[in-house]
Coordinates of C-alpha atoms and ligand atoms in Angstrom, one line a residue:
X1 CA 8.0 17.9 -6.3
X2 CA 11.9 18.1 -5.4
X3 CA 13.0 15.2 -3.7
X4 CA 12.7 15.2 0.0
X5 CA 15.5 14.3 2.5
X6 CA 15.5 12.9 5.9
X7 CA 18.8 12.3 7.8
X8 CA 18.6 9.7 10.7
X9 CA 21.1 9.7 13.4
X10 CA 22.2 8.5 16.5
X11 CA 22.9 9.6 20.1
X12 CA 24.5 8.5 23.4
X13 CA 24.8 4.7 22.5
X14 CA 24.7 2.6 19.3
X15 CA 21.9 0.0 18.8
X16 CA 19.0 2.1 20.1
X17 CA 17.6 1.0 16.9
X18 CA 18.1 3.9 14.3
X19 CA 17.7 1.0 11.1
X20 CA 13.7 0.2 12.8
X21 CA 13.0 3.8 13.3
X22 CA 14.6 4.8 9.9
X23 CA 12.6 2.0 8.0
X24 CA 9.6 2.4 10.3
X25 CA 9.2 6.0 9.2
X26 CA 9.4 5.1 5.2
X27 CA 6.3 2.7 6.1
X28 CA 4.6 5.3 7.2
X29 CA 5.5 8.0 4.9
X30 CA 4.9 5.0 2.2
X31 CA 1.3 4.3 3.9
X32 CA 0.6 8.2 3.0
X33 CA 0.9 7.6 -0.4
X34 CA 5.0 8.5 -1.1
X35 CA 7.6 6.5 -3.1
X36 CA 10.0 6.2 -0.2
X37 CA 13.4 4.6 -0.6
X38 CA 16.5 4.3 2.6
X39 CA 20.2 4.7 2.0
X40 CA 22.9 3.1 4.7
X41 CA 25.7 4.7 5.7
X42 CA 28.3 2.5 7.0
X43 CA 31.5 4.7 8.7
X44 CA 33.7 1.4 8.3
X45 CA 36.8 1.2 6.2
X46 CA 35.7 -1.8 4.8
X47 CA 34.4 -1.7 1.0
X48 CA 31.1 -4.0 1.7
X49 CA 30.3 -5.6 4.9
X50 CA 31.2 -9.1 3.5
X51 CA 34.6 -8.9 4.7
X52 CA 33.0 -7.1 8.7
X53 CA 33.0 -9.5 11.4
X54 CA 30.0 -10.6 12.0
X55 CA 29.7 -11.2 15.9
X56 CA 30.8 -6.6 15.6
X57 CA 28.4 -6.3 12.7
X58 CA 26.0 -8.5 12.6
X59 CA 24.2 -10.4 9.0
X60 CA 25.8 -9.7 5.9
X61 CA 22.3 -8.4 3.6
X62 CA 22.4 -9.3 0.1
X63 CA 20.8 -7.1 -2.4
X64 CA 19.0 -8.3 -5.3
X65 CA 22.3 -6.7 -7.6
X66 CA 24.4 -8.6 -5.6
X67 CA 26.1 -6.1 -2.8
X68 CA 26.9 -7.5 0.7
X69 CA 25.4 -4.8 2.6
X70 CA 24.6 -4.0 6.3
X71 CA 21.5 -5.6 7.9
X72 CA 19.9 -2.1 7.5
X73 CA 19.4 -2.3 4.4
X74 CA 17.5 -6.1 5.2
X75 CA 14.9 -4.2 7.9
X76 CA 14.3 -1.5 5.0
X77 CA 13.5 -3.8 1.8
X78 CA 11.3 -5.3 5.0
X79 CA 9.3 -2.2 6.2
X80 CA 9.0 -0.6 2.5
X81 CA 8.3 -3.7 0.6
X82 CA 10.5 -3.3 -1.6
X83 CA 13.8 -3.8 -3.2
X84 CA 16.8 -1.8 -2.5
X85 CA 20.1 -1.7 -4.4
X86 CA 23.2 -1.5 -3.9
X87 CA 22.9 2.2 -5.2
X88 CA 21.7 2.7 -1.1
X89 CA 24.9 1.2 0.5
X90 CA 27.7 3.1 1.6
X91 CA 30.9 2.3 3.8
X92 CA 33.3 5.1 4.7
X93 CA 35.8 2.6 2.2
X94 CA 33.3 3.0 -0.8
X95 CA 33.9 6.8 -0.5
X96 CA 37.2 6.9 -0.1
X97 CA 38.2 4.8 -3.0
X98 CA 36.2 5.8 -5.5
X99 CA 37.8 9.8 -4.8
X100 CA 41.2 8.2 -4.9
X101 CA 39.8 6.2 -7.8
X102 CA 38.5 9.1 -9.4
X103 CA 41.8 11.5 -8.5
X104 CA 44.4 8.8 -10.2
X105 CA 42.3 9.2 -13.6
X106 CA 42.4 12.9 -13.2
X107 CA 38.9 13.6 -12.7
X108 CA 39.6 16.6 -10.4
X109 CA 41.7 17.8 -13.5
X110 CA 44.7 18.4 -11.5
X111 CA 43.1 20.3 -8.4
X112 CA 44.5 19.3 -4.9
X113 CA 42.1 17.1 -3.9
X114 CA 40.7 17.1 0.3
X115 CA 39.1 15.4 2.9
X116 CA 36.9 18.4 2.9
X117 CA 35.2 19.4 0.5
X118 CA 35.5 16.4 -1.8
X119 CA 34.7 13.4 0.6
X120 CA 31.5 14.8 1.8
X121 CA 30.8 15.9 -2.3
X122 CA 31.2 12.2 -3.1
X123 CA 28.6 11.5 -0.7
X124 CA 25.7 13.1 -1.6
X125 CA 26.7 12.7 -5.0
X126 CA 25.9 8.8 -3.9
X127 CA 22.8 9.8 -2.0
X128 CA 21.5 11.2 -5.2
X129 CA 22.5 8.0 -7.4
X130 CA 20.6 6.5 -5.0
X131 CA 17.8 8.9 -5.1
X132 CA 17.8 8.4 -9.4
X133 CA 18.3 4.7 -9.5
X134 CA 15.3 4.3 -6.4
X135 CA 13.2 6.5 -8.4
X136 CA 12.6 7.9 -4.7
X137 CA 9.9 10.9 -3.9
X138 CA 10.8 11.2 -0.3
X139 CA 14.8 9.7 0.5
X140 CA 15.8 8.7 3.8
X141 CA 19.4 8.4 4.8
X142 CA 20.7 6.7 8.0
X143 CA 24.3 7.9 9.2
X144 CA 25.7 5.3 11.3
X145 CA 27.3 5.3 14.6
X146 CA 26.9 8.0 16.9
X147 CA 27.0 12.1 17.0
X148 CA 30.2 12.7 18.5
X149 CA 32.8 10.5 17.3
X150 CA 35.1 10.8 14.7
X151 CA 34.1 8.3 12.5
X152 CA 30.6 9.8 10.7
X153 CA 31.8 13.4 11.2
X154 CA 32.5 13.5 6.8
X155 CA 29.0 12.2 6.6
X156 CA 27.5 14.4 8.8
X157 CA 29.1 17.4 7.1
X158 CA 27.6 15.9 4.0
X159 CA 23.9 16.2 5.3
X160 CA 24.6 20.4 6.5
X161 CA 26.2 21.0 3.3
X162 CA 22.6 19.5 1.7
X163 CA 20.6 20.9 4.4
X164 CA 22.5 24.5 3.3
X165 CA 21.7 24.3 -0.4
X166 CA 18.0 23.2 0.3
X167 CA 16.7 24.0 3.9
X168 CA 13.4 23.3 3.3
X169 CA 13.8 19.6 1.6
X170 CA 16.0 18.6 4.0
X171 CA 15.2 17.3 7.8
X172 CA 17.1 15.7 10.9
X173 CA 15.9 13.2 13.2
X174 CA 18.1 12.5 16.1
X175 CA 17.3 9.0 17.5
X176 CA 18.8 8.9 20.9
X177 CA 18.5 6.9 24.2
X178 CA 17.5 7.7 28.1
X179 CA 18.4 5.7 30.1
X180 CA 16.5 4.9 33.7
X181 CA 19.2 4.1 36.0
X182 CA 18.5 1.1 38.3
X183 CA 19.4 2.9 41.6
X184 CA 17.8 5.9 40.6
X185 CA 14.7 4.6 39.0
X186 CA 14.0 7.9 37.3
X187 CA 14.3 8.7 33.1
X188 CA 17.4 10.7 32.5
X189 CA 17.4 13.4 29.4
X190 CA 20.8 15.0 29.9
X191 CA 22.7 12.4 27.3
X192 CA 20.4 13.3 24.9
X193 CA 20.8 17.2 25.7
X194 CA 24.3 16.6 25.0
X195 CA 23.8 14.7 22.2
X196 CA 21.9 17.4 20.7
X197 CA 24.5 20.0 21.4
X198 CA 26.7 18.1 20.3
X199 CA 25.1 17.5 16.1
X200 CA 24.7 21.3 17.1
X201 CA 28.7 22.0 17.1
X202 CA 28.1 19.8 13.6
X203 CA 26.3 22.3 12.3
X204 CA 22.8 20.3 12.7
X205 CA 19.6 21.1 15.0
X206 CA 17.5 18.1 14.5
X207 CA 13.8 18.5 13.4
X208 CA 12.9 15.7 15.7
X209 CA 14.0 13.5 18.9
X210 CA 13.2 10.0 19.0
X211 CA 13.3 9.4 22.7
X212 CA 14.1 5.3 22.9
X213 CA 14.1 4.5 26.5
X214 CA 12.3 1.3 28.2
X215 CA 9.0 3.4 29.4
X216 CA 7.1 6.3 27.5
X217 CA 8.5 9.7 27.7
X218 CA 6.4 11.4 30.0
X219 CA 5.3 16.0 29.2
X220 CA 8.0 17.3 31.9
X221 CA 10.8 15.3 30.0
X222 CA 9.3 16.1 26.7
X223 CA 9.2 19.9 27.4
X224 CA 12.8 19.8 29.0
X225 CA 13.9 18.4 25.8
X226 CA 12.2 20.6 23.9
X227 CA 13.5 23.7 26.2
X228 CA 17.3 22.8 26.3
X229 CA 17.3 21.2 22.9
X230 CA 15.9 24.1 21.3
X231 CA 13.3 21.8 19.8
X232 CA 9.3 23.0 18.8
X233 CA 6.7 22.4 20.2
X234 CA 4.9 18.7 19.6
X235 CA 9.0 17.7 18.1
X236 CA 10.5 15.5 20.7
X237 CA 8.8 11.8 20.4
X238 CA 8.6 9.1 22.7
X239 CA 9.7 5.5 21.5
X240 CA 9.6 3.1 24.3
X241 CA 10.4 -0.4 23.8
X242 CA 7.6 -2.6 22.0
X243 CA 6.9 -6.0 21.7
X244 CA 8.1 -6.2 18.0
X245 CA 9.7 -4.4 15.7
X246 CA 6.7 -3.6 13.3
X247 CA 4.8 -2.1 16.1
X248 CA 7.1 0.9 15.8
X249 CA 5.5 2.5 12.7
X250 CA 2.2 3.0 15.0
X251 CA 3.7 4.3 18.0
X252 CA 5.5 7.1 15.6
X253 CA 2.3 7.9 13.5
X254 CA 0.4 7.7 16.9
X255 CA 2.5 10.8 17.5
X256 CA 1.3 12.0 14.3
X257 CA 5.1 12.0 12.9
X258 CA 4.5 11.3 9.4
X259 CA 1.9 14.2 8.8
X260 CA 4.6 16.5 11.4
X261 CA 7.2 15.3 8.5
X262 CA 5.2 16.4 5.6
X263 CA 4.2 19.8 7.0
X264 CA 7.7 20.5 7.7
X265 CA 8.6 19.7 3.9
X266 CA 5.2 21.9 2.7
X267 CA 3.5 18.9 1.7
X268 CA 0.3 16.7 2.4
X269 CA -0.5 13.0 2.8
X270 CA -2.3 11.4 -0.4
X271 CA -3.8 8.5 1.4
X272 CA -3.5 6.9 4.8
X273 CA -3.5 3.7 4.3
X274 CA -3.0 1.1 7.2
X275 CA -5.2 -2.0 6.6
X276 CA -2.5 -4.5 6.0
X277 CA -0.3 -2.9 8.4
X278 CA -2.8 -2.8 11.5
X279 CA -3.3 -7.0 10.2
X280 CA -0.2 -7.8 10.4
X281 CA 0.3 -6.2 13.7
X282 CA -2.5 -8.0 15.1
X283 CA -1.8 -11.3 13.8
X284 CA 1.8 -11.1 15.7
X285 CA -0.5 -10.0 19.1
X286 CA -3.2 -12.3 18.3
X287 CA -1.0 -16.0 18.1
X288 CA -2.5 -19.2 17.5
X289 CA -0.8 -22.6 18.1
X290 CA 3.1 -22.2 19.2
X291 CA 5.4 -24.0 16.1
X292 CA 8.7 -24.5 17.3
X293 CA 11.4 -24.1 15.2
X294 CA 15.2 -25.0 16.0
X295 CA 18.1 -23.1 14.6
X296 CA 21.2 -25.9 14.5
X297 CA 24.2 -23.4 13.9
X298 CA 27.7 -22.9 15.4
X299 CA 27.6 -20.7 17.8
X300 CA 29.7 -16.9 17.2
X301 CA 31.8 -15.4 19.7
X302 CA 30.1 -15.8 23.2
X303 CA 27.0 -17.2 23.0
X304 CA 23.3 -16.1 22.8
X305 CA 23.6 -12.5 22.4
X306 CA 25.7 -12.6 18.9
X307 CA 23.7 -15.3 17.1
X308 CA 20.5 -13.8 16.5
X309 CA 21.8 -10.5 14.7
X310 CA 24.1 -12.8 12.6
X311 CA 20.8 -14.6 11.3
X312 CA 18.4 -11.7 11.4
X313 CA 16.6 -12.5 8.0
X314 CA 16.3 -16.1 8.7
X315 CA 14.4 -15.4 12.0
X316 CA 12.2 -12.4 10.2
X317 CA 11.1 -14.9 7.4
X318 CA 10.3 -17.7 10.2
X319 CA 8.1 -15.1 11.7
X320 CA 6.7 -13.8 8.8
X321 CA 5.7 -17.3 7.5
X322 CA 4.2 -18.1 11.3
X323 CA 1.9 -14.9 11.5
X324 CA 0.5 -15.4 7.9
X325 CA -0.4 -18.8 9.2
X326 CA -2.2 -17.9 12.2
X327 CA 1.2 -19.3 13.9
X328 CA 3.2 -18.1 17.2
X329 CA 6.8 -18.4 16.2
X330 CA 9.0 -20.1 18.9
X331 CA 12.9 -19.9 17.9
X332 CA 15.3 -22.1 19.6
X333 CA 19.6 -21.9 18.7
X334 CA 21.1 -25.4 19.2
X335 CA 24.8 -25.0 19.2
X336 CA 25.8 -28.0 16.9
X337 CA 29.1 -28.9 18.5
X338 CA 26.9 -30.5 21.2
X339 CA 25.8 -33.1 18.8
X340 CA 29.8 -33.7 17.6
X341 CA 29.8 -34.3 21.8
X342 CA 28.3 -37.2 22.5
X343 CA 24.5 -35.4 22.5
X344 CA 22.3 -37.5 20.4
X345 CA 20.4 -35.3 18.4
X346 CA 17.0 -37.2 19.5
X347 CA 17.2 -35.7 23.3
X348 CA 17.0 -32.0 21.7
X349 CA 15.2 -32.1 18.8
X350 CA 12.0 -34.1 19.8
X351 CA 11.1 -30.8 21.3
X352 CA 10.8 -29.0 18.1
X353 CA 8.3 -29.1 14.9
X354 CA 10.9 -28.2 12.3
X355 CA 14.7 -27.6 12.2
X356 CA 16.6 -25.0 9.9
X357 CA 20.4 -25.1 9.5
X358 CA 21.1 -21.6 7.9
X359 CA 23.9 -20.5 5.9
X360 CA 27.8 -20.7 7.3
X361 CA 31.2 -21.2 6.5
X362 CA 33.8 -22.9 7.8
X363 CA 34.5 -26.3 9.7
X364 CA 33.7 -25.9 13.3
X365 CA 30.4 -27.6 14.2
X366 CA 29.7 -29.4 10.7
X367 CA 29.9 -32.7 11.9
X368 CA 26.8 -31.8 14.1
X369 CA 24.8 -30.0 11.7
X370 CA 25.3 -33.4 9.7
X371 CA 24.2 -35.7 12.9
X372 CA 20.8 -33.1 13.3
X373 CA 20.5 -33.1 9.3
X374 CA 20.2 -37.1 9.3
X375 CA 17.9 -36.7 12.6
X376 CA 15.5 -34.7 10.9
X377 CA 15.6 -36.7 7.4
X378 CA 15.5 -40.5 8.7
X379 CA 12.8 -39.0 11.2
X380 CA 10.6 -37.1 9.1
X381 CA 10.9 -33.9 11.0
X382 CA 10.7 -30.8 8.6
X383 CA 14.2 -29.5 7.6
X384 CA 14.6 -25.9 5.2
X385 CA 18.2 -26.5 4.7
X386 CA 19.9 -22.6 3.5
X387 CA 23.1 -22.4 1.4
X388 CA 25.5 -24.2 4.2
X389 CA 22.2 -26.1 5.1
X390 CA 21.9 -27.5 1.6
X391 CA 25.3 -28.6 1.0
X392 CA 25.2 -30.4 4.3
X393 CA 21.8 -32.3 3.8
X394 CA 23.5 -33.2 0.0
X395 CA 26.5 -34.1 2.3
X396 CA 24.6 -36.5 4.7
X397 CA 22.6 -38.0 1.8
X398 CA 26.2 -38.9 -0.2
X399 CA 27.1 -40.4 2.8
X400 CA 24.0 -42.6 4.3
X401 CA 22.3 -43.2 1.6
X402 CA 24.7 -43.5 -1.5
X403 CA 27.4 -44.7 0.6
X404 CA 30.3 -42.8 -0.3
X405 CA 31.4 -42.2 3.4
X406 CA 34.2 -39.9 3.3
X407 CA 32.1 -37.4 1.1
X408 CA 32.5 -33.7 2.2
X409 CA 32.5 -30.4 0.6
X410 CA 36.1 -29.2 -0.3
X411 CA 35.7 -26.3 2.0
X412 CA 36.4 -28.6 4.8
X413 CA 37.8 -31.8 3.2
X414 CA 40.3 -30.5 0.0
X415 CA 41.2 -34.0 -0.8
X416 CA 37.9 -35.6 -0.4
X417 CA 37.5 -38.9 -2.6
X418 CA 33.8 -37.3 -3.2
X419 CA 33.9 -34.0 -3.8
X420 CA 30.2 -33.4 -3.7
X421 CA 30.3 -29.6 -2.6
X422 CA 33.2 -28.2 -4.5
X423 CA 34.4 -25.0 -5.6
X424 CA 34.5 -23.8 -9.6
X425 CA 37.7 -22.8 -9.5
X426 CA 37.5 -18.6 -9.6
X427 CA 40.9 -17.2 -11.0
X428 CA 40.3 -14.0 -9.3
X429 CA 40.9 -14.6 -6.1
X430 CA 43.3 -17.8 -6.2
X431 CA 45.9 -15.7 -8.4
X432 CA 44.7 -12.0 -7.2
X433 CA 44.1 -13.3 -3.4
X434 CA 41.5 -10.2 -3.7
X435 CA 39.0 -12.4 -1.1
X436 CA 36.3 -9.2 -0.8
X437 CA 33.2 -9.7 -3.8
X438 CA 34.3 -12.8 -5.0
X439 CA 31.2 -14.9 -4.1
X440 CA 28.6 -15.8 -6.3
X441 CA 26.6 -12.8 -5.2
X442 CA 22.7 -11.6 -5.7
X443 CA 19.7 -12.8 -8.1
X444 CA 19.8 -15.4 -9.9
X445 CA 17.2 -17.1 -12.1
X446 CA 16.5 -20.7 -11.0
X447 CA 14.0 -23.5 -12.8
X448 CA 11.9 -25.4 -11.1
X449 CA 10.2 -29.0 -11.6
X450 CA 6.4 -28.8 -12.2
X451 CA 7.0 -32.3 -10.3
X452 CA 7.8 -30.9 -6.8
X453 CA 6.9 -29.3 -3.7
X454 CA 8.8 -26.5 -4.2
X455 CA 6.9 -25.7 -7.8
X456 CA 3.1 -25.9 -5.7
X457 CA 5.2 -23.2 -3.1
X458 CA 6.3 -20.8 -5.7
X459 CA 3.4 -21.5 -8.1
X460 CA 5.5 -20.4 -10.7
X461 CA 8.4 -22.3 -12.3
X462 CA 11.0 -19.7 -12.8
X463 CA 11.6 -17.6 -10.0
X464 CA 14.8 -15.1 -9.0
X465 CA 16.6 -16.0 -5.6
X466 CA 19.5 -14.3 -3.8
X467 CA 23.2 -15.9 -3.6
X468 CA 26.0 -15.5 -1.3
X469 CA 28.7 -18.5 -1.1
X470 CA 31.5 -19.9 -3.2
X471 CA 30.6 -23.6 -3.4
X472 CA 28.4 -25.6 -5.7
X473 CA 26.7 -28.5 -5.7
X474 CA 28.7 -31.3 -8.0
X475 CA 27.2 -32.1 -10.9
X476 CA 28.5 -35.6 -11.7
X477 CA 26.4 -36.5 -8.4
X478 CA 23.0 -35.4 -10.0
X479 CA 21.7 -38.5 -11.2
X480 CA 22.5 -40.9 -8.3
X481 CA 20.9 -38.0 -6.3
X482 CA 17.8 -38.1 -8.3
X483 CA 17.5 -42.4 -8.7
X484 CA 17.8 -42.0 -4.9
X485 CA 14.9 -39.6 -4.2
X486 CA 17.2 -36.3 -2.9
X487 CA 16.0 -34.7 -6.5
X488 CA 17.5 -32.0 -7.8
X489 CA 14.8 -29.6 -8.7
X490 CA 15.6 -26.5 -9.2
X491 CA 18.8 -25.4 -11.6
X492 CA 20.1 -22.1 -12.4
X493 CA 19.0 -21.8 -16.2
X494 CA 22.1 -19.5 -16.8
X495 CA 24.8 -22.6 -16.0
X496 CA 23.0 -25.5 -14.9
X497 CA 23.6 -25.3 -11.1
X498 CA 21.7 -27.1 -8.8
X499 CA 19.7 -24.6 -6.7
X500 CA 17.2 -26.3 -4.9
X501 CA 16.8 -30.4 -3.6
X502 CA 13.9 -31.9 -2.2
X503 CA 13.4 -35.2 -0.8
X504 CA 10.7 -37.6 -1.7
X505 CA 8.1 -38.9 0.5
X506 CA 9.0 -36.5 3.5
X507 CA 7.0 -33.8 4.8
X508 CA 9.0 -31.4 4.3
X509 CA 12.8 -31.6 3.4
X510 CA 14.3 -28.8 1.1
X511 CA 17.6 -27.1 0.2
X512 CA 18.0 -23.9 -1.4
X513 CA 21.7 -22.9 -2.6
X514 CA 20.7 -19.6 -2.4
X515 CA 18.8 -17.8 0.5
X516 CA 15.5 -17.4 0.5
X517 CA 15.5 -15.1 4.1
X518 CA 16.3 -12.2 1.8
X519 CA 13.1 -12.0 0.2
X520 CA 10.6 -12.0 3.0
X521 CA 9.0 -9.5 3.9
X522 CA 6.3 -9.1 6.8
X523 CA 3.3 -8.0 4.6
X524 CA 5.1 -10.6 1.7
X525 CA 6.1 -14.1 3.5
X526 CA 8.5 -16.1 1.4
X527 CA 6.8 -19.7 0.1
X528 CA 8.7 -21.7 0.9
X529 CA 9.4 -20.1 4.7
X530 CA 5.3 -20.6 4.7
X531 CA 5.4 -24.2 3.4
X532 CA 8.0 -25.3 5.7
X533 CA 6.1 -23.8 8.8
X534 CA 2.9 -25.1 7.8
X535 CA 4.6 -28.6 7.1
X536 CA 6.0 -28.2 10.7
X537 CA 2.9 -27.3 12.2
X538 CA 0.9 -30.2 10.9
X539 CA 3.7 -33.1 11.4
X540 CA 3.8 -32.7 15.2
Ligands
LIG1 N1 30.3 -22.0 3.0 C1 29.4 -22.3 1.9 C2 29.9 -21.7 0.6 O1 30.7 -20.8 0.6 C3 28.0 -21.8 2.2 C4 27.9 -20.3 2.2 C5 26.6 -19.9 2.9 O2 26.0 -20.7 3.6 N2 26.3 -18.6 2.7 O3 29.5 -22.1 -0.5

């Protein structure tokens, strides 16, 4: 079979949730028995989305080959199970440089070298590394942004020049929005009719409309799309908003999308295959007990709205750990700083069955995270301390407990007298000041102590975990740690870092250096997400 292409794009508005309809679709095409694998494309100048603000772009998703990727790429490896490399990431800055790249050693042999045709040629040459290195049957490819503006119009060229050279392997799905307006009250479908004309003037009539809006599309709206969008019959489909995320694949093969897909490319289903699937989704509509769990961060830009993007795969794996367990996940964000203002962490936390500080940079709001850290651990509430969240807990205990009181991590205090967090100094960016890629980024092995928690978790004692941060946990440190009962048990066989502490005699109180949110997956929960959650719900 030749490989199979689906373009996703947007219309009207951004964040009508192409990434969930994208990944939602590879479940089900998956579910009917396809190797399915998801490419991003990014339009932002930017070479990886490590150096993207994150309140404008939301979490930086690490893959398993170490690329800081958009949080696409996080709800993909989610939906499809699976793992997705960096291969599947692209940012208009990726493009561009590797054609300049390429032009300086001469590759074009001394042609002049264009926008058009060799930007949108460097494209799907990447869409097809992608599809080798994914080892993909069926390919999906999200072009982000919106049809209309400048910014994707390479990449949308890209998918008609692939379209033109293989009409049959190649389909469109325009994911738009109509909107209801309050004073109207009524479903609007002229944006979308312009948003279809307007990936017409592109060159593009979509195969299919997703119609997101906040109620079901009803037939008159479906057959005015259809009319002045020049779509078939049984090709417009209605997406209204769900309760979560993973109820999406249904609605879409409710509408029998996956099997219109596959007769469009002249192929069949192998298998339909749902069971875990239709589990999962009724585990997240069928709750047991509430377990509460409090998110202690700094708080980006201006308030609620920007935090949970930035910490989308902390929230999934809390979610996915709470419906394997029969759980209803309750998330809470406690804005630190209030703790470094005279709020004693007591008043806030006694409300919640566990407490998670997440990865960060940066001083603001540290002092806090502390104050809640020594809460939880002098307390015995559960704590799953990631990356920042580790350092922090290793922090507190330096201080408290071994009495070095000034201790810090040189990313806020340089001339600590205990440098407990400290950085290994990296000549590439000190003498280069080339900032972008120079974390310690993506899988890394890491050992772990038949004698812990962490080892009855994992059941396994060497097991691969993703990275993205520049400081380490001080070595000279590790014995007093240990004596002391913060016990370092996990370590990076490749160069003895400490990856993972865990304190003795508390129910749960864990720190990973790396981050364990980017290996969860709904049908997958990640063990130590499930110990922690089960820990909380049992303490309180
Ligand atoms: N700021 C810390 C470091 O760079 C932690 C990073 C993180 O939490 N991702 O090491």
């Amino acid at each position: 079979m030749k490989t199979k292409f689906i373009f996703i794009v947007g219309g009207v508005m951004s964040g009508v949730g192409k990434g969930v309809t994208a990944a939602s679709i590879g479940r089900i095409l998956t579910n009917k028995g396809y190797s399915v694998s998801a490419v991003k494309i990014d339009p932002y100048i930017n070479v990886d989305a490590g150096t993207m603000n994150p309140v404008e772009h939301g979490e930086v998703f690490v893959t398993q080959d170490g690329d800081e990727t958009d949080q696409d790429i996080g709800n993909y490896e989610r939906f499809l199970g699976k793992d997705i490399l960096s291969s599947n990431y692209m940012t208009t800055g990726r493009v561009y440089l590797s054609v300049i790249e390429k032009e300086r050693k001469l590759a074009y042999r001394g042609k002049c070298v264009e926008v058009v045709p060799h930007i949108p040629e460097e494209v799907i040459l990447r869409i097809k590394t992608a599809v080798k290195d994914s080892g993909a049957e069926i390919m999906i490819v999200e072009i982000g942004g919106t049809v209309g503006e400048y910014q994707n119009i390479l990449f949308l060229e890209a998918a008609r020049m692939m379209h033109l050279r293989a009409k049959k392997d190649v389909q469109f799905i325009l994911v738009s929005y109509l909107p209801i307006p309050g004073n109207l009250g009524e479903m609007k479908t002229k944006p979308t009719q312009y948003a279809i004309r307007t990936l017409n003037s592109a060159g593009i009539q979509p195969d299919f409309v997703v119609c997101r809006a906040e109620k079901d599309l009803d037939i008159p709206r479906r057959h005015k799309l259809e009319l002045f969008g020049n779509m078939a019959s049984g090709s417009v489909i209605s997406a209204p908003d769900v309760a979560s995320i993973y109820d999406v694949p249904g609605v879409l093969e409710d509408q029998h999308m996956g099997n219109k897909l596959l007769r469009n490319f002249g192929i069949r289903p192998r298998k339909n295959n749902w069971t875990s699937w239709k589990k999962l989704t009724h585990n997240i509509h069928n709750p047991g007990k509430p377990v509460r769990i409090a998110m202690v961060g700094k708080y980006f830009g201006s308030g609620d709205f920007v935090l949970p993007d930035a910490y989308i795969s902390v929230i999934e794996s809390v979610k996915h750990a709470a419906w394997s367990q029969n759980l209803k996940p309750e998330l809470a964000w406690i804005d630190s700083e209030k703790f470094e203002n005279g709020q004693a962490p007591k008043d806030i936390l006694k409300d919640f069955d566990g407490v998670i500080v997440p990865g960060g940079f940066g001083k603001r709001g540290v002092e806090g995270k502390i104050k809640a850290i020594e809460y939880c651990r002098t307390h015995k509430v559960p704590y799953f301390g990631l990356c920042y969240g580790m350092q922090l807990a290793a922090v507190e205990f330096a201080r408290h407990v071994l009495g070095h009181k000034k201790a810090h991590t040189t990313e806020i205090d340089p001339s600590t007298p205990d440098p407990l967090i400290y950085i290994i100094p990296n000549k590439i960016f000190e003498e280069t000041k080339k900032y972008g890629g120079t974390m310690r980024l993506g899988a890394y092995p890491c050992q772990i102590d038949k004698n812990s928690k962490a080892f009855e978790y994992y059941g396994s004692e060497m097991i691969s975990e993703r990275h993205r941060h520049r400081y380490e946990f001080n070595n000279d440190y590790k014995d007093a740690f240990n004596k002391k009962g913060f016990k370092t048990v996990g370590i990076c066989p490749d160069n003895g870092l400490v990856e993972i502490l865990e304190l003795e005699g508390h129910p749960f109180f864990i720190g990973t250096q790396f981050h364990p949110e980017f290996k969860s997956r709904p049908l997958d929960p990640h063990p130590l997400f499930v110990g922690f959650v089960r820990a909380a719900a049992t303490v309180n």
